XYZ file of N, CA and C in Angstrom:
807
model
N -155.757 -64.026 259.233
C -156.560 -62.861 259.630
C -156.438 -62.650 261.137
N -156.451 -61.374 261.540
C -156.418 -61.070 262.956
C -157.788 -61.318 263.584
N -157.840 -61.875 264.785
C -159.129 -62.119 265.431
C -159.831 -60.810 265.761
N -161.095 -60.720 265.411
C -161.864 -59.500 265.657
C -162.465 -59.555 267.048
N -161.611 -59.335 268.049
C -162.052 -59.395 269.435
C -161.799 -58.039 270.070
N -162.835 -57.465 270.696
C -162.651 -56.201 271.384
C -161.789 -56.422 272.622
N -160.951 -55.426 272.930
C -160.016 -55.556 274.047
C -160.507 -54.700 275.206
N -160.781 -55.320 276.396
C -161.234 -54.536 277.543
C -160.050 -53.911 278.292
N -160.198 -52.648 278.712
C -159.214 -51.981 279.572
C -159.979 -51.413 280.757
N -160.043 -52.223 281.834
C -160.853 -51.831 282.963
C -162.318 -51.823 282.560
N -162.959 -50.653 282.703
C -164.361 -50.532 282.326
C -164.540 -50.070 280.886
N -163.402 -49.864 280.164
C -163.466 -49.386 278.787
C -163.150 -50.543 277.845
N -163.972 -50.697 276.811
C -163.749 -51.716 275.796
C -163.365 -51.016 274.493
N -162.162 -51.321 274.006
C -161.677 -50.710 272.769
C -161.986 -51.647 271.618
N -162.727 -51.190 270.614
C -163.040 -52.062 269.468
C -161.770 -52.533 268.771
N -161.805 -53.800 268.353
C -160.644 -54.387 267.692
C -160.265 -53.607 266.430
N -161.265 -53.127 265.692
C -160.982 -52.376 264.475
C -160.213 -51.101 264.752
N -160.480 -50.457 265.883
C -159.757 -49.234 266.248
C -158.288 -49.552 266.525
N -158.054 -50.664 267.229
C -156.679 -51.067 267.528
C -155.910 -51.324 266.241
N -156.517 -52.030 265.309
C -155.860 -52.327 264.039
C -155.576 -51.041 263.272
N -156.546 -50.144 263.229
C -156.386 -48.897 262.475
C -155.261 -48.048 263.064
N -155.245 -47.901 264.389
C -154.195 -47.094 265.028
C -152.826 -47.747 264.835
N -152.763 -49.078 264.921
C -151.497 -49.780 264.691
C -150.970 -49.509 263.295
N -151.863 -49.560 262.289
C -151.447 -49.288 260.916
C -150.949 -47.854 260.766
N -151.623 -46.904 261.417
C -151.185 -45.506 261.352
C -149.810 -45.327 262.000
N -149.603 -46.006 263.113
C -148.298 -45.900 263.775
C -147.190 -46.538 262.938
N -147.496 -47.647 262.260
C -146.500 -48.239 261.360
C -146.170 -47.286 260.225
N -147.171 -46.598 259.713
C -146.942 -45.635 258.635
C -146.046 -44.496 259.122
N -146.342 -43.966 260.304
C -145.512 -42.901 260.867
C -144.084 -43.397 261.083
N -143.944 -44.630 261.590
C -142.614 -45.197 261.834
C -141.810 -45.288 260.549
N -142.462 -45.753 259.478
C -141.760 -45.889 258.197
C -141.358 -44.525 257.656
N -142.258 -43.552 257.748
C -141.937 -42.209 257.252
C -140.769 -41.592 258.021
N -140.766 -41.764 259.343
C -139.703 -41.178 260.165
C -138.411 -41.983 260.099
N -138.515 -43.216 259.625
C -137.327 -44.062 259.540
C -136.581 -43.900 258.220
N -137.224 -43.317 257.211
C -136.511 -43.202 255.931
C -136.764 -41.889 255.193
N -137.939 -41.670 254.594
C -138.056 -40.498 253.716
C -137.887 -39.162 254.427
N -138.430 -39.019 255.642
C -138.327 -37.735 256.339
C -136.873 -37.400 256.685
N -136.101 -38.307 257.308
C -134.696 -37.963 257.580
C -133.876 -37.717 256.315
N -134.125 -38.481 255.254
C -133.373 -38.277 254.011
C -133.683 -36.901 253.430
N -134.954 -36.540 253.391
C -135.320 -35.205 252.895
C -134.698 -34.124 253.765
N -134.765 -34.335 255.064
C -134.238 -33.369 256.027
C -132.735 -33.155 255.811
N -132.008 -34.248 255.591
C -130.554 -34.149 255.432
C -130.164 -33.441 254.142
N -131.062 -33.422 253.147
C -130.758 -32.792 251.864
C -131.246 -31.350 251.776
N -132.012 -30.916 252.770
C -132.555 -29.559 252.754
C -131.445 -28.529 252.995
N -131.641 -27.335 252.433
C -130.637 -26.274 252.569
C -130.878 -25.403 253.796
N -132.116 -25.336 254.284
C -132.424 -24.379 255.344
C -131.785 -24.667 256.701
N -131.454 -25.944 257.069
C -130.872 -26.148 258.399
C -129.611 -25.340 258.672
N -128.822 -25.016 257.640
C -127.606 -24.240 257.897
C -127.953 -22.804 258.314
N -129.177 -22.352 257.995
C -129.594 -21.014 258.392
C -130.264 -21.016 259.767
N -130.705 -22.170 260.215
C -131.390 -22.270 261.511
C -130.997 -23.570 262.199
N -129.730 -23.705 262.612
C -129.281 -24.975 263.195
C -129.988 -25.349 264.491
N -130.422 -24.363 265.270
C -131.127 -24.681 266.522
C -132.445 -25.384 266.217
N -133.214 -24.823 265.282
C -134.490 -25.447 264.897
C -134.240 -26.828 264.292
N -133.198 -26.930 263.466
C -132.885 -28.218 262.852
C -132.557 -29.270 263.904
N -131.799 -28.893 264.924
C -131.478 -29.842 265.993
C -132.738 -30.273 266.748
N -133.615 -29.320 267.023
C -134.861 -29.662 267.703
C -135.692 -30.631 266.869
N -135.718 -30.409 265.556
C -136.478 -31.301 264.691
C -135.854 -32.690 264.625
N -134.528 -32.759 264.580
C -133.880 -34.079 264.593
C -134.212 -34.827 265.880
N -134.200 -34.116 267.009
C -134.578 -34.768 268.262
C -136.035 -35.218 268.220
N -136.898 -34.390 267.622
C -138.298 -34.781 267.486
C -138.465 -36.006 266.615
N -137.714 -36.056 265.512
C -137.774 -37.229 264.630
C -137.346 -38.489 265.379
N -136.251 -38.376 266.140
C -135.766 -39.536 266.886
C -136.758 -40.015 267.933
N -137.289 -39.069 268.725
C -138.232 -39.450 269.772
C -139.538 -39.981 269.187
N -140.074 -39.255 268.202
C -141.346 -39.690 267.607
C -141.187 -41.031 266.895
N -140.055 -41.213 266.226
C -139.828 -42.490 265.555
C -139.753 -43.643 266.533
N -139.045 -43.442 267.642
C -138.938 -44.500 268.637
C -140.269 -44.835 269.288
N -141.005 -43.794 269.708
C -142.293 -44.029 270.364
C -143.321 -44.623 269.404
N -143.312 -44.177 268.143
C -144.274 -44.734 267.192
C -143.979 -46.201 266.909
N -142.686 -46.567 266.852
C -142.338 -47.965 266.644
C -142.764 -48.827 267.833
N -142.507 -48.329 269.043
C -142.912 -49.080 270.238
C -144.435 -49.218 270.290
N -145.139 -48.104 269.990
C -146.600 -48.156 269.990
C -147.139 -49.090 268.923
N -146.520 -49.073 267.734
C -146.971 -49.962 266.655
C -146.791 -51.423 267.036
N -145.651 -51.746 267.651
C -145.423 -53.125 268.088
C -146.439 -53.541 269.148
N -146.724 -52.624 270.098
C -147.666 -52.948 271.173
C -149.064 -53.195 270.619
N -149.523 -52.291 269.753
C -150.890 -52.436 269.238
C -151.008 -53.595 268.253
N -149.935 -53.878 267.520
C -149.966 -55.045 266.639
C -150.090 -56.327 267.457
N -149.342 -56.378 268.559
C -149.458 -57.536 269.438
C -150.855 -57.691 270.005
N -151.455 -56.568 270.412
C -152.816 -56.623 270.944
C -153.829 -57.009 269.872
N -153.583 -56.568 268.639
C -154.496 -56.930 267.553
C -154.418 -58.409 267.228
N -153.213 -58.989 267.353
C -153.026 -60.409 267.030
C -153.500 -61.313 268.170
N -153.186 -60.898 269.401
C -153.525 -61.751 270.552
C -154.235 -60.927 271.621
N -155.458 -60.477 271.350
C -156.156 -59.618 272.325
C -156.497 -60.327 273.622
N -156.563 -61.648 273.571
C -156.912 -62.384 274.796
C -155.719 -62.546 275.735
N -154.527 -62.203 275.276
C -153.321 -62.296 276.111
C -152.551 -60.975 276.026
N -153.081 -59.911 276.614
C -152.476 -58.579 276.443
C -151.039 -58.489 276.934
N -150.724 -59.162 278.051
C -149.353 -59.059 278.563
C -148.358 -59.753 277.635
N -148.747 -60.886 277.094
C -147.865 -61.550 276.132
C -147.754 -60.728 274.849
N -148.854 -60.096 274.463
C -148.858 -59.309 273.235
C -147.926 -58.106 273.323
N -147.688 -57.630 274.543
C -146.844 -56.435 274.715
C -145.356 -56.753 274.814
N -145.009 -58.031 274.846
C -143.596 -58.400 275.022
C -142.684 -57.822 273.931
N -143.026 -57.912 272.629
C -142.126 -57.330 271.612
C -141.889 -55.841 271.808
N -142.949 -55.096 272.141
C -142.798 -53.658 272.344
C -141.921 -53.369 273.560
N -142.147 -54.105 274.654
C -141.330 -53.912 275.856
C -139.885 -54.293 275.604
N -139.657 -55.358 274.849
C -138.292 -55.798 274.551
C -137.553 -54.738 273.729
N -138.237 -54.156 272.745
C -137.602 -53.133 271.913
C -137.301 -51.884 272.732
N -138.241 -51.477 273.597
C -138.015 -50.304 274.443
C -136.827 -50.528 275.382
N -136.771 -51.719 275.997
C -135.661 -52.026 276.901
C -134.334 -52.094 276.135
N -134.376 -52.589 274.909
C -133.173 -52.654 274.076
C -132.615 -51.254 273.828
N -133.486 -50.303 273.478
C -133.035 -48.936 273.228
C -132.532 -48.278 274.515
N -133.254 -48.471 275.611
C -132.822 -47.880 276.888
C -131.499 -48.471 277.349
N -131.317 -49.777 277.134
C -130.065 -50.416 277.531
C -128.888 -49.840 276.753
N -129.079 -49.617 275.441
C -128.001 -49.029 274.644
C -127.711 -47.593 275.069
N -128.734 -46.852 275.449
C -128.510 -45.499 275.943
C -127.695 -45.527 277.227
N -128.060 -46.437 278.145
C -127.317 -46.544 279.405
C -125.872 -46.972 279.163
N -125.674 -47.944 278.279
C -124.315 -48.407 277.977
C -123.499 -47.292 277.344
N -124.111 -46.524 276.442
C -123.399 -45.422 275.801
C -122.982 -44.376 276.814
N -123.863 -44.061 277.756
C -123.530 -43.082 278.795
C -122.353 -43.570 279.629
N -122.380 -44.837 280.019
C -121.289 -45.393 280.825
C -119.977 -45.385 280.033
N -120.032 -45.804 278.770
C -118.829 -45.846 277.943
C -118.235 -44.461 277.743
N -119.082 -43.496 277.426
C -118.595 -42.130 277.206
C -117.970 -41.575 278.484
N -118.610 -41.830 279.627
C -118.078 -41.344 280.901
C -116.719 -41.962 281.195
N -116.588 -43.258 280.977
C -115.313 -43.928 281.235
C -114.225 -43.460 280.268
N -114.582 -43.333 278.993
C -113.611 -42.869 278.008
C -113.133 -41.457 278.325
N -114.058 -40.613 278.749
C -113.694 -39.236 279.087
C -112.776 -39.198 280.303
N -113.044 -40.050 281.290
C -112.207 -40.088 282.489
C -110.786 -40.548 282.142
N -110.680 -41.587 281.274
C -109.358 -42.060 280.858
C -108.633 -41.000 280.024
N -109.374 -40.319 279.181
C -108.782 -39.283 278.337
C -108.215 -38.153 279.192
N -108.976 -37.739 280.192
C -108.488 -36.677 281.075
C -107.234 -37.104 281.819
N -107.189 -38.360 282.229
C -105.991 -38.856 282.912
C -104.781 -38.821 281.984
N -104.984 -39.193 280.717
C -103.884 -39.138 279.750
C -103.447 -37.705 279.478
N -104.402 -36.787 279.430
C -104.050 -35.393 279.187
C -103.148 -34.846 280.294
N -103.408 -35.263 281.522
C -102.556 -34.819 282.623
C -101.108 -35.260 282.424
N -100.933 -36.415 281.758
C -99.587 -36.942 281.534
C -98.933 -36.397 280.274
N -99.728 -36.159 279.236
C -99.168 -35.868 277.908
C -99.259 -34.407 277.491
N -99.918 -33.575 278.278
C -100.075 -32.180 277.897
C -99.585 -31.257 278.998
N -99.426 -29.995 278.622
C -99.031 -28.962 279.579
C -100.077 -27.854 279.556
N -100.281 -27.173 280.677
C -101.248 -26.066 280.683
C -100.807 -24.957 279.734
N -101.765 -24.335 279.084
C -101.449 -23.172 278.263
C -100.997 -22.040 279.188
N -99.952 -21.310 278.805
C -99.394 -20.310 279.731
C -100.339 -19.168 280.075
N -101.305 -18.851 279.210
C -102.138 -17.674 279.466
C -103.632 -17.974 279.490
N -104.051 -19.135 279.044
C -105.486 -19.414 278.949
C -105.882 -20.512 279.929
N -106.880 -20.200 280.743
C -107.353 -21.172 281.735
C -108.078 -22.317 281.049
N -108.045 -23.474 281.691
C -108.737 -24.683 281.207
C -108.351 -25.041 279.770
N -107.111 -24.764 279.420
C -106.619 -25.082 278.082
C -105.308 -25.836 278.216
N -105.194 -26.971 277.536
C -103.992 -27.794 277.576
C -103.368 -27.843 276.189
N -102.053 -27.994 276.161
C -101.309 -28.019 274.904
C -100.606 -29.363 274.785
N -100.828 -30.027 273.647
C -100.160 -31.298 273.381
C -99.058 -31.076 272.352
N -97.921 -31.693 272.559
C -96.764 -31.489 271.691
C -96.908 -32.353 270.438
N -97.623 -31.818 269.460
C -97.882 -32.529 268.208
C -97.894 -31.506 267.084
N -97.256 -31.842 265.963
C -97.186 -30.914 264.838
C -98.486 -30.846 264.045
N -99.342 -31.854 264.172
C -100.621 -31.854 263.458
C -101.538 -30.803 264.086
N -102.174 -29.931 263.267
C -103.075 -28.909 263.827
C -104.373 -29.530 264.337
N -104.519 -29.592 265.642
C -105.671 -30.252 266.262
C -106.223 -29.354 267.366
N -107.545 -29.299 267.446
C -108.218 -28.604 268.544
C -109.500 -29.351 268.864
N -109.743 -29.599 270.139
C -110.997 -30.234 270.547
C -111.256 -29.909 272.009
N -112.481 -30.156 272.433
C -112.848 -29.919 273.823
C -113.200 -31.243 274.483
N -113.045 -31.281 275.774
C -113.394 -32.465 276.551
C -114.350 -32.012 277.660
N -115.659 -32.173 277.454
C -116.631 -31.663 278.431
C -116.594 -32.454 279.730
N -116.639 -31.707 280.835
C -116.737 -32.361 282.145
C -117.204 -31.346 283.189
N -118.270 -30.642 282.864
C -118.774 -29.639 283.786
C -117.737 -28.560 284.039
N -117.512 -28.262 285.329
C -116.530 -27.236 285.693
C -115.106 -27.662 285.348
N -114.876 -28.964 285.167
C -113.542 -29.446 284.829
C -113.296 -29.608 283.347
N -114.145 -29.029 282.501
C -113.977 -29.139 281.055
C -112.685 -28.464 280.613
N -112.059 -29.044 279.593
C -110.803 -28.485 279.093
C -110.854 -28.407 277.568
N -110.072 -27.475 277.023
C -109.844 -27.374 275.591
C -108.421 -27.816 275.316
N -108.248 -28.660 274.313
C -106.929 -29.193 273.972
C -106.499 -28.626 272.626
N -105.314 -28.062 272.585
C -104.736 -27.525 271.360
C -103.385 -28.185 271.125
N -103.065 -28.415 269.871
C -101.742 -28.965 269.564
C -100.757 -27.821 269.332
N -99.486 -28.110 269.554
C -98.454 -27.105 269.308
C -98.409 -26.729 267.834
N -98.675 -27.697 266.973
C -98.713 -27.410 265.544
C -99.779 -26.387 265.200
N -100.917 -26.455 265.884
C -101.971 -25.475 265.639
C -101.548 -24.095 266.128
N -100.960 -24.042 267.310
C -100.508 -22.757 267.850
C -99.464 -22.110 266.954
N -98.620 -22.926 266.329
C -97.589 -22.384 265.450
C -98.179 -21.841 264.144
N -99.319 -22.388 263.715
C -99.901 -21.992 262.429
C -100.830 -20.796 262.513
N -101.540 -20.662 263.621
C -102.599 -19.663 263.699
C -102.076 -18.307 264.139
N -102.705 -17.261 263.575
C -102.412 -15.931 264.096
C -103.301 -15.704 265.318
N -103.099 -14.642 266.094
C -103.850 -14.460 267.342
C -105.365 -14.458 267.166
N -105.875 -13.813 266.107
C -107.325 -13.786 265.907
C -107.875 -15.176 265.598
N -107.148 -15.938 264.792
C -107.583 -17.295 264.460
C -107.585 -18.188 265.694
N -106.612 -17.987 266.570
C -106.566 -18.768 267.806
C -107.760 -18.432 268.695
N -108.117 -17.148 268.758
C -109.306 -16.753 269.515
C -110.547 -17.441 268.943
N -110.627 -17.520 267.612
C -111.772 -18.157 266.961
C -111.864 -19.628 267.332
N -110.732 -20.335 267.277
C -110.725 -21.765 267.590
C -111.126 -22.016 269.036
N -110.555 -21.247 269.956
C -110.859 -21.446 271.374
C -112.311 -21.097 271.660
N -112.826 -20.024 271.055
C -114.236 -19.660 271.259
C -115.158 -20.735 270.708
N -114.783 -21.304 269.579
C -115.573 -22.396 268.999
C -115.640 -23.580 269.967
N -114.494 -23.980 270.504
C -114.476 -25.124 271.420
C -115.204 -24.816 272.720
N -115.084 -23.576 273.199
C -115.819 -23.189 274.403
C -117.329 -23.234 274.154
N -117.722 -22.949 272.914
C -119.136 -23.046 272.581
C -119.659 -24.462 272.765
N -118.861 -25.444 272.352
C -119.257 -26.842 272.560
C -119.462 -27.134 274.045
N -118.539 -26.642 274.867
C -118.584 -26.930 276.297
C -119.746 -26.198 276.962
N -119.855 -24.890 276.689
C -120.875 -24.083 277.368
C -122.287 -24.520 277.005
N -122.495 -24.940 275.768
C -123.825 -25.332 275.318
C -124.094 -26.832 275.473
N -123.132 -27.554 276.051
C -123.260 -28.987 276.333
C -123.702 -29.775 275.096
N -122.962 -29.576 274.024
C -123.265 -30.302 272.787
C -123.049 -31.800 272.935
N -122.216 -32.195 273.888
C -122.000 -33.621 274.101
C -123.290 -34.315 274.526
N -124.131 -33.612 275.300
C -125.402 -34.200 275.709
C -126.377 -34.288 274.537
N -126.328 -33.295 273.649
C -127.192 -33.331 272.471
C -126.881 -34.538 271.596
N -125.607 -34.886 271.509
C -125.193 -35.960 270.618
C -125.314 -37.341 271.236
N -125.445 -37.409 272.552
C -125.394 -38.695 273.245
C -126.495 -39.647 272.778
N -127.729 -39.158 272.697
C -128.840 -40.033 272.310
C -128.673 -40.553 270.887
N -128.143 -39.719 269.987
C -127.973 -40.154 268.602
C -126.832 -41.160 268.471
N -125.816 -41.024 269.302
C -124.756 -42.035 269.311
C -125.297 -43.362 269.832
N -126.171 -43.288 270.835
C -126.770 -44.516 271.357
C -127.667 -45.164 270.306
N -128.411 -44.359 269.563
C -129.276 -44.861 268.499
C -128.441 -45.552 267.428
N -127.324 -44.933 267.074
C -126.441 -45.534 266.067
C -125.837 -46.835 266.588
N -125.520 -46.869 267.872
C -124.964 -48.090 268.460
C -126.011 -49.198 268.513
N -127.253 -48.819 268.804
C -128.315 -49.825 268.897
C -128.689 -50.388 267.530
N -128.587 -49.555 266.483
C -128.999 -49.980 265.138
C -127.853 -49.730 264.148
N -126.720 -50.415 264.309
C -125.561 -50.148 263.443
C -125.798 -50.488 261.978
N -126.769 -51.357 261.713
C -127.082 -51.758 260.343
C -128.047 -50.802 259.660
N -128.568 -49.835 260.411
C -129.603 -48.928 259.899
C -128.950 -47.639 259.407
N -128.947 -47.365 258.105
C -128.216 -46.198 257.583
C -128.734 -44.866 258.101
N -130.020 -44.780 258.425
C -130.566 -43.516 258.906
C -130.011 -43.169 260.289
N -129.717 -44.161 261.102
C -129.109 -43.886 262.408
C -127.747 -43.248 262.233
N -126.972 -43.738 261.273
C -125.666 -43.146 260.977
C -125.814 -41.740 260.403
N -126.799 -41.569 259.524
C -127.048 -40.265 258.925
C -127.451 -39.243 259.984
N -128.347 -39.619 260.878
C -128.800 -38.706 261.931
C -127.646 -38.300 262.836
N -126.800 -39.251 263.191
C -125.640 -38.957 264.034
C -124.721 -37.948 263.349
N -124.472 -38.142 262.046
C -123.592 -37.238 261.301
C -124.213 -35.852 261.155
N -125.514 -35.794 260.896
C -126.177 -34.502 260.735
C -126.162 -33.706 262.042
N -126.453 -34.368 263.153
C -126.448 -33.679 264.437
C -125.042 -33.203 264.780
N -124.032 -34.014 264.489
C -122.647 -33.597 264.735
C -122.300 -32.352 263.928
N -122.758 -32.302 262.676
C -122.482 -31.131 261.834
C -123.216 -29.899 262.345
N -124.449 -30.077 262.802
C -125.227 -28.940 263.278
C -124.648 -28.341 264.561
N -124.127 -29.179 265.451
C -123.519 -28.620 266.662
C -122.227 -27.877 266.328
N -121.557 -28.274 265.236
C -120.398 -27.497 264.792
C -120.835 -26.095 264.358
N -121.982 -26.010 263.695
C -122.490 -24.695 263.294
C -122.849 -23.848 264.513
N -123.439 -24.480 265.532
C -123.760 -23.739 266.746
C -122.492 -23.218 267.423
N -121.442 -24.035 267.438
C -120.177 -23.586 268.008
C -119.571 -22.470 267.164
N -119.734 -22.539 265.843
C -119.289 -21.443 264.975
C -119.995 -20.145 265.343
N -121.311 -20.232 265.577
C -122.066 -19.033 265.929
C -121.572 -18.451 267.247
N -121.172 -19.317 268.152
C -120.604 -18.850 269.425
C -119.296 -18.098 269.168
N -118.477 -18.615 268.266
C -117.199 -17.962 267.955
C -117.400 -16.657 267.194
N -118.463 -16.577 266.404
C -118.711 -15.376 265.600
C -119.033 -14.154 266.451
N -119.326 -14.365 267.705
C -119.546 -13.229 268.600
C -118.237 -12.531 268.945
N -117.120 -13.232 268.732
C -115.819 -12.683 269.135
C -114.905 -12.347 267.961
N -115.121 -12.994 266.805
C -114.233 -12.764 265.662
C -115.054 -12.572 264.400
N -114.409 -12.021 263.372
C -115.067 -11.845 262.083
C -115.240 -13.193 261.398
N -116.225 -13.258 260.507
C -116.513 -14.510 259.807
C -115.319 -14.998 258.999
N -114.602 -14.090 258.351
C -113.474 -14.514 257.532
C -112.351 -15.098 258.382
N -112.186 -14.580 259.593
C -111.181 -15.124 260.509
C -111.573 -16.535 260.933
N -112.848 -16.721 261.256
C -113.325 -18.043 261.646
C -113.177 -19.032 260.504
N -113.479 -18.594 259.282
C -113.351 -19.476 258.119
C -111.897 -19.922 257.943
N -110.955 -19.020 258.100
C -109.541 -19.395 257.979
C -109.153 -20.391 259.067
N -109.642 -20.172 260.272
C -109.320 -21.083 261.371
C -109.913 -22.476 261.123
N -111.140 -22.520 260.583
C -111.755 -23.811 260.270
C -110.925 -24.565 259.245
N -110.413 -23.845 258.246
C -109.579 -24.484 257.231
C -108.314 -25.075 257.840
N -107.759 -24.400 258.823
C -106.534 -24.894 259.451
C -106.776 -26.197 260.212
N -107.939 -26.276 260.855
C -108.221 -27.454 261.688
C -109.031 -28.505 260.932
N -109.729 -28.082 259.866
C -110.730 -28.921 259.225
C -110.253 -30.267 258.755
N -109.043 -30.357 258.218
C -108.562 -31.627 257.662
C -108.366 -32.691 258.730
N -108.286 -32.254 260.001
C -108.026 -33.221 261.080
C -109.111 -33.193 262.154
N -110.147 -32.394 261.944
C -111.156 -32.242 262.984
C -112.510 -32.742 262.557
N -113.595 -32.148 263.117
C -114.947 -32.625 262.849
C -115.343 -32.584 261.385
N -114.837 -31.609 260.624
C -115.214 -31.539 259.213
C -114.807 -32.794 258.466
N -113.604 -33.289 258.773
C -113.154 -34.520 258.122
C -114.009 -35.706 258.536
N -114.418 -35.731 259.806
C -115.267 -36.825 260.277
C -116.634 -36.766 259.603
N -117.177 -35.557 259.415
C -118.474 -35.425 258.755
C -118.406 -35.945 257.330
N -117.336 -35.577 256.616
C -117.200 -36.022 255.232
C -117.105 -37.539 255.160
N -116.372 -38.130 256.104
C -116.220 -39.589 256.105
C -117.521 -40.289 256.433
N -118.386 -39.635 257.210
C -119.636 -40.274 257.624
C -120.758 -40.068 256.618
N -120.512 -39.295 255.578
C -121.521 -39.105 254.548
C -122.311 -37.821 254.665
N -122.056 -36.992 255.674
C -122.759 -35.735 255.809
C -122.266 -34.731 254.780
N -123.198 -33.927 254.279
C -122.829 -32.871 253.333
C -122.786 -31.510 254.007
N -122.868 -31.466 255.318
C -122.964 -30.201 256.036
C -121.626 -29.500 256.224
N -120.519 -30.187 255.992
C -119.220 -29.547 256.200
C -119.073 -28.316 255.320
N -119.458 -28.420 254.053
C -119.367 -27.271 253.159
C -120.388 -26.202 253.523
N -121.496 -26.587 254.169
C -122.489 -25.605 254.591
C -121.902 -24.618 255.597
N -120.946 -25.062 256.387
C -120.329 -24.170 257.375
C -119.679 -22.980 256.683
N -119.014 -23.219 255.569
C -118.367 -22.136 254.845
C -119.383 -21.277 254.107
N -120.418 -21.913 253.572
C -121.434 -21.152 252.849
C -122.151 -20.174 253.767
N -122.444 -20.606 254.985
C -123.153 -19.698 255.893
C -122.249 -18.571 256.371
N -120.948 -18.799 256.473
C -120.024 -17.714 256.805
C -119.921 -16.724 255.640
N -119.887 -17.257 254.419
C -119.797 -16.393 253.242
C -121.079 -15.594 253.035
N -122.198 -16.122 253.539
C -123.475 -15.450 253.344
C -123.636 -14.239 254.251
N -122.730 -14.099 255.244
C -122.796 -12.962 256.175
C -121.441 -12.269 256.214
N -121.046 -11.618 255.114
C -119.759 -10.950 255.103
C -119.708 -9.811 256.098
N -118.482 -9.538 256.564
C -118.320 -8.447 257.534
C -118.465 -7.096 256.851
């Protein structure tokens, strides 16, 4: 049994029963946000119609889940050892530092990988003859991706893709990649990649990472739809899909790849 000792905070004394009750509520919230809520969210159909709201909710789930877990650990420690509050807070502080450390490591790793990638692009690619901040790699596989770096961001296209696409489809692909850069989707995904790195054994961390990756693809599609017709964008996605983000989403267990086509079909020109 937990000792029924009231915990003083300066001139305020918090009843032990209140601490236990709030700790139990926070554990309940943590469990809900750690499993049933994300699973339900990932199976819902509406996010493809409102990807911005869906992304905001995923960020809310991640933040609320993390804070509720830290709070639950802190209050559980205080409920068990109210006479030693600093010792009781050690598990909560350790978990918070663990998550922050993984976020910092992920930021450093991504920055270093991006710097090395840009250096390789300078060696292995050539500037596109007519499009600024666009590099062409001599590869027959149809590939397109962006490499965010503020004003130095670049879009990379393979020669195989340029050979396959008609002019409108090429505009769609480039607009899609520019959408990733302009809207800084790399920053949106950073925290979820860190969460997945911190909890590699936790399936919901992998699911959240895949769902957010799929949703930012939809946002980039919406950016491209301002310049091309939906059917043109759909054809361009098919050309790149087998080697791009759609293939990665399918491999990671996300079902949102097909949602991209459904939402394009739902708004015919």
